[in-house]
Amino acid sequence: MTNYKSIGQQDVQFEIRLKTSDELNQVLMEIRTILKDELKSHELSIILKEFKYTYFPDCLMR
């Protein structure tokens, strides 16, 4: 589990990794159903592709 420090008025923040937009719609509907009385607002950020950069300095390979 990864922990993030957030700035702002968020009470809860979490990350979900899904393969399709249908899965996303299903999860959002479930969250809205379960938290219908408590959920005042929500914000969604979609990351379509995550790049991994690796770098190892040449001087350390000797």
mmCIF file of C-alpha atoms in Angstrom:
data_model
loop_
_atom_site.group_PDB
_atom_site.id
_atom_site.type_symbol
_atom_site.label_atom_id
_atom_site.label_comp_id
_atom_site.label_asym_id
_atom_site.label_seq_id
_atom_site.Cartn_x
_atom_site.Cartn_y
_atom_site.Cartn_z
ATOM 1 C CA MET A 1 0.000 0.000 0.000
ATOM 2 C CA THR A 2 1.291 3.449 -0.892
ATOM 3 C CA ASN A 3 0.623 6.370 1.435
ATOM 4 C CA TYR A 4 0.325 9.888 0.071
ATOM 5 C CA LYS A 5 0.219 13.202 1.897
ATOM 6 C CA SER A 6 -2.518 15.400 0.476
ATOM 7 C CA ILE A 7 -3.009 19.139 0.575
ATOM 8 C CA GLY A 8 -6.555 20.394 0.886
ATOM 9 C CA GLN A 9 -9.788 19.320 2.491
ATOM 10 C CA GLN A 10 -9.822 15.663 1.469
ATOM 11 C CA ASP A 11 -11.044 13.287 4.154
ATOM 12 C CA VAL A 12 -10.273 10.176 2.103
ATOM 13 C CA GLN A 13 -8.007 9.594 -0.859
ATOM 14 C CA PHE A 14 -7.309 6.262 -2.536
ATOM 15 C CA GLU A 15 -5.924 4.740 -5.701
ATOM 16 C CA ILE A 16 -7.564 2.076 -7.859
ATOM 17 C CA ARG A 17 -5.918 0.445 -10.860
ATOM 18 C CA LEU A 18 -8.313 -0.874 -13.493
ATOM 19 C CA LYS A 19 -7.991 -2.181 -17.029
ATOM 20 C CA THR A 20 -11.197 -0.895 -18.647
ATOM 21 C CA SER A 21 -13.558 2.046 -18.410
ATOM 22 C CA ASP A 22 -16.373 -0.431 -17.718
ATOM 23 C CA GLU A 23 -14.574 -1.525 -14.555
ATOM 24 C CA LEU A 24 -14.187 2.117 -13.559
ATOM 25 C CA ASN A 25 -17.901 2.794 -14.070
ATOM 26 C CA GLN A 26 -18.812 -0.267 -12.016
ATOM 27 C CA VAL A 27 -16.532 0.730 -9.130
ATOM 28 C CA LEU A 28 -17.809 4.322 -9.148
ATOM 29 C CA MET A 29 -21.426 3.144 -9.077
ATOM 30 C CA GLU A 30 -20.671 0.838 -6.139
ATOM 31 C CA ILE A 31 -18.940 3.643 -4.224
ATOM 32 C CA ARG A 32 -21.837 6.018 -4.875
ATOM 33 C CA THR A 33 -24.344 3.361 -3.765
ATOM 34 C CA ILE A 34 -22.480 2.478 -0.575
ATOM 35 C CA LEU A 35 -21.674 6.087 0.389
ATOM 36 C CA LYS A 36 -24.818 7.784 -0.933
ATOM 37 C CA ASP A 37 -25.547 9.603 2.348
ATOM 38 C CA GLU A 38 -21.936 10.441 3.286
ATOM 39 C CA LEU A 39 -20.440 11.354 -0.092
ATOM 40 C CA LYS A 40 -20.724 15.109 -0.587
ATOM 41 C CA SER A 41 -18.399 15.436 -3.568
ATOM 42 C CA HIS A 42 -15.709 13.523 -5.380
ATOM 43 C CA GLU A 43 -12.855 14.176 -7.750
ATOM 44 C CA LEU A 44 -11.461 11.752 -10.309
ATOM 45 C CA SER A 45 -8.008 11.765 -11.920
ATOM 46 C CA ILE A 46 -7.326 9.283 -14.692
ATOM 47 C CA ILE A 47 -3.777 8.255 -15.574
ATOM 48 C CA LEU A 48 -3.787 6.475 -18.900
ATOM 49 C CA LYS A 49 -0.146 5.444 -18.995
ATOM 50 C CA GLU A 50 2.527 5.438 -16.327
ATOM 51 C CA PHE A 51 6.154 5.570 -17.420
ATOM 52 C CA LYS A 52 9.020 4.050 -15.476
ATOM 53 C CA TYR A 53 12.388 5.729 -15.828
ATOM 54 C CA THR A 54 15.552 4.022 -14.648
ATOM 55 C CA TYR A 55 18.973 5.564 -14.556
ATOM 56 C CA PHE A 56 22.191 4.182 -13.170
ATOM 57 C CA PRO A 57 25.298 6.405 -13.348
ATOM 58 C CA ASP A 58 28.195 5.009 -15.403
ATOM 59 C CA CYS A 59 30.694 5.860 -12.663
ATOM 60 C CA LEU A 60 29.025 3.350 -10.320
ATOM 61 C CA MET A 61 29.328 0.500 -12.825
ATOM 62 C CA ARG A 62 33.162 0.416 -12.628
#
